[in-house]
mmCIF file of C-alpha atoms in Angstrom:
data_model
loop_
_atom_site.group_PDB
_atom_site.id
_atom_site.type_symbol
_atom_site.label_atom_id
_atom_site.label_comp_id
_atom_site.label_asym_id
_atom_site.label_seq_id
_atom_site.Cartn_x
_atom_site.Cartn_y
_atom_site.Cartn_z
ATOM 1 C CA MET C 1 -38.105 -26.326 23.171
ATOM 2 C CA ASP C 2 -40.032 -23.500 24.794
ATOM 3 C CA HIS C 3 -38.324 -20.134 24.798
ATOM 4 C CA GLU C 4 -39.107 -17.664 27.525
ATOM 5 C CA LYS C 5 -37.590 -14.217 27.686
ATOM 6 C CA PRO C 6 -35.737 -13.313 30.866
ATOM 7 C CA ALA C 7 -37.821 -11.306 33.299
ATOM 8 C CA MET C 8 -35.233 -8.545 33.823
ATOM 9 C CA THR C 9 -31.583 -7.900 33.266
ATOM 10 C CA PRO C 10 -29.379 -10.601 34.731
ATOM 11 C CA GLY C 11 -29.294 -10.434 38.509
ATOM 12 C CA LYS C 12 -26.975 -11.717 41.139
ATOM 13 C CA ALA C 13 -27.300 -15.036 42.869
ATOM 14 C CA SER C 14 -26.808 -15.759 46.547
ATOM 15 C CA THR C 15 -23.459 -17.249 45.501
ATOM 16 C CA GLY C 16 -22.364 -13.848 44.168
ATOM 17 C CA LEU C 17 -22.346 -14.986 40.538
ATOM 18 C CA ASP C 18 -24.277 -13.287 37.781
ATOM 19 C CA GLU C 19 -27.290 -15.480 37.137
ATOM 20 C CA ASN C 20 -26.402 -16.100 33.496
ATOM 21 C CA LEU C 21 -22.954 -17.361 34.489
ATOM 22 C CA GLY C 22 -24.476 -19.510 37.244
ATOM 23 C CA GLY C 23 -26.931 -20.940 34.711
ATOM 24 C CA LEU C 24 -24.070 -21.827 32.355
ATOM 25 C CA LEU C 25 -22.015 -23.382 35.151
ATOM 26 C CA ALA C 26 -24.987 -25.541 36.191
ATOM 27 C CA TYR C 27 -24.492 -27.430 32.907
ATOM 28 C CA LEU C 28 -20.680 -27.408 32.798
ATOM 29 C CA LEU C 29 -20.139 -30.918 34.206
ATOM 30 C CA GLY C 30 -23.625 -32.221 33.470
ATOM 31 C CA PHE C 31 -25.695 -33.459 36.362
ATOM 32 C CA VAL C 32 -22.740 -33.103 38.773
ATOM 33 C CA THR C 33 -22.670 -29.297 38.609
ATOM 34 C CA GLY C 34 -26.471 -29.343 38.528
ATOM 35 C CA ILE C 35 -26.471 -31.064 41.915
ATOM 36 C CA ILE C 36 -23.846 -28.660 43.259
ATOM 37 C CA PHE C 37 -25.872 -25.603 42.230
ATOM 38 C CA VAL C 38 -29.126 -26.996 43.607
ATOM 39 C CA ILE C 39 -27.351 -27.397 46.941
ATOM 40 C CA ILE C 40 -25.516 -24.052 47.075
ATOM 41 C CA GLU C 41 -28.002 -21.732 45.341
ATOM 42 C CA LYS C 42 -31.055 -21.250 47.521
ATOM 43 C CA GLU C 43 -32.622 -18.062 46.142
ATOM 44 C CA ASN C 44 -32.083 -17.448 42.431
ATOM 45 C CA GLN C 45 -34.834 -19.283 40.529
ATOM 46 C CA PHE C 46 -33.075 -18.891 37.154
ATOM 47 C CA ILE C 47 -29.981 -20.770 38.334
ATOM 48 C CA ARG C 48 -32.045 -23.333 40.255
ATOM 49 C CA PHE C 49 -34.136 -24.012 37.128
ATOM 50 C CA HIS C 50 -31.040 -24.624 34.995
ATOM 51 C CA ALA C 51 -29.441 -26.742 37.736
ATOM 52 C CA LEU C 52 -32.543 -28.925 38.011
ATOM 53 C CA GLN C 53 -32.883 -29.191 34.251
ATOM 54 C CA SER C 54 -29.204 -30.196 34.067
ATOM 55 C CA ILE C 55 -29.777 -32.944 36.632
ATOM 56 C CA PHE C 56 -32.832 -34.328 34.840
ATOM 57 C CA LEU C 57 -31.425 -33.975 31.311
ATOM 58 C CA PHE C 58 -27.890 -35.237 31.761
ATOM 59 C CA GLY C 59 -28.725 -37.639 34.581
ATOM 60 C CA GLY C 60 -31.394 -39.191 32.367
ATOM 61 C CA LEU C 61 -29.063 -39.384 29.370
ATOM 62 C CA PHE C 62 -26.361 -40.929 31.568
ATOM 63 C CA VAL C 63 -28.732 -43.651 32.800
ATOM 64 C CA LEU C 64 -30.112 -44.235 29.293
ATOM 65 C CA ASN C 65 -26.619 -44.528 27.843
ATOM 66 C CA PHE C 66 -25.595 -46.934 30.612
ATOM 67 C CA VAL C 67 -28.640 -49.179 30.093
ATOM 68 C CA VAL C 68 -28.500 -49.329 26.292
ATOM 69 C CA GLY C 69 -24.723 -49.777 26.456
ATOM 70 C CA MET C 70 -25.287 -53.151 28.099
ATOM 71 C CA ILE C 71 -27.225 -54.387 25.057
ATOM 72 C CA PRO C 72 -24.819 -55.988 22.570
ATOM 73 C CA ILE C 73 -24.461 -54.439 19.105
ATOM 74 C CA PHE C 74 -27.835 -52.612 18.850
ATOM 75 C CA GLY C 75 -27.332 -50.908 22.199
ATOM 76 C CA TRP C 76 -23.776 -49.969 21.338
ATOM 77 C CA ILE C 77 -24.968 -48.325 18.130
ATOM 78 C CA ILE C 78 -27.565 -46.342 20.082
ATOM 79 C CA SER C 79 -24.857 -45.304 22.559
ATOM 80 C CA LEU C 80 -22.736 -44.032 19.680
ATOM 81 C CA LEU C 81 -25.674 -41.949 18.457
ATOM 82 C CA LEU C 82 -26.403 -40.580 21.938
ATOM 83 C CA ALA C 83 -22.888 -39.169 22.345
ATOM 84 C CA PRO C 84 -23.124 -36.407 19.707
ATOM 85 C CA LEU C 85 -26.734 -35.661 20.712
ATOM 86 C CA THR C 86 -25.638 -35.211 24.325
ATOM 87 C CA PHE C 87 -22.772 -32.967 23.247
ATOM 88 C CA ILE C 88 -25.078 -30.761 21.146
ATOM 89 C CA LEU C 89 -27.613 -30.484 23.991
ATOM 90 C CA TRP C 90 -24.790 -29.581 26.378
ATOM 91 C CA ILE C 91 -23.525 -26.746 24.144
ATOM 92 C CA VAL C 92 -27.043 -25.419 23.439
ATOM 93 C CA ALA C 93 -28.002 -25.510 27.130
ATOM 94 C CA MET C 94 -24.893 -23.598 28.217
ATOM 95 C CA TYR C 95 -25.266 -21.045 25.415
ATOM 96 C CA LYS C 96 -28.944 -20.382 26.141
ATOM 97 C CA ALA C 97 -28.343 -20.082 29.888
ATOM 98 C CA TYR C 98 -25.467 -17.671 29.335
ATOM 99 C CA LYS C 99 -27.684 -15.531 27.089
ATOM 100 C CA GLY C 100 -30.141 -15.319 29.996
ATOM 101 C CA GLU C 101 -32.791 -17.507 28.387
ATOM 102 C CA ARG C 102 -34.844 -19.971 30.367
ATOM 103 C CA THR C 103 -35.062 -22.560 27.602
ATOM 104 C CA LYS C 104 -37.112 -25.597 28.520
ATOM 105 C CA PHE C 105 -36.130 -28.869 26.928
ATOM 106 C CA PRO C 106 -39.005 -31.306 26.343
ATOM 107 C CA ILE C 107 -40.042 -33.327 29.408
ATOM 108 C CA VAL C 108 -37.080 -32.354 31.620
ATOM 109 C CA GLY C 109 -37.944 -28.645 31.469
ATOM 110 C CA ASP C 110 -41.398 -29.365 32.897
ATOM 111 C CA LEU C 111 -39.881 -31.633 35.545
ATOM 112 C CA ALA C 112 -37.488 -28.851 36.546
ATOM 113 C CA GLU C 113 -40.300 -26.268 36.749
ATOM 114 C CA ASN C 114 -42.486 -28.582 38.821
ATOM 115 C CA GLN C 115 -39.591 -29.262 41.197
ATOM 116 C CA LEU C 116 -38.979 -25.505 41.540
ATOM 117 C CA LYS C 117 -42.578 -24.972 42.583
ATOM 118 C CA LYS C 118 -42.210 -27.581 45.333
ATOM 119 C CA SER C 119 -39.113 -25.960 46.832
#
């Protein structure tokens, strides 16, 4: 995971939330709140980054868990291992966002940054 220091003190978003709270909320319900924040937050790049990373991270884990869950026995074991990993990532992501850190998870962090540049 790459760790970048926040540029300034936490700012406000166009939604009226502090950006660290918006970043946390982007992860609260996984990719669902990520989608919501991508739609409603048009200006704050910190919140948009965390919303996009939430979509890619938890959307990807959801799809992966669904696919491997269809494989008898071996896939079910993998699904059981993915559950605590997903939970740990969820807690870490919310904690880091609330602290005002723009923590990039491998692969999905780069995807989120590239998507930010396009918008």
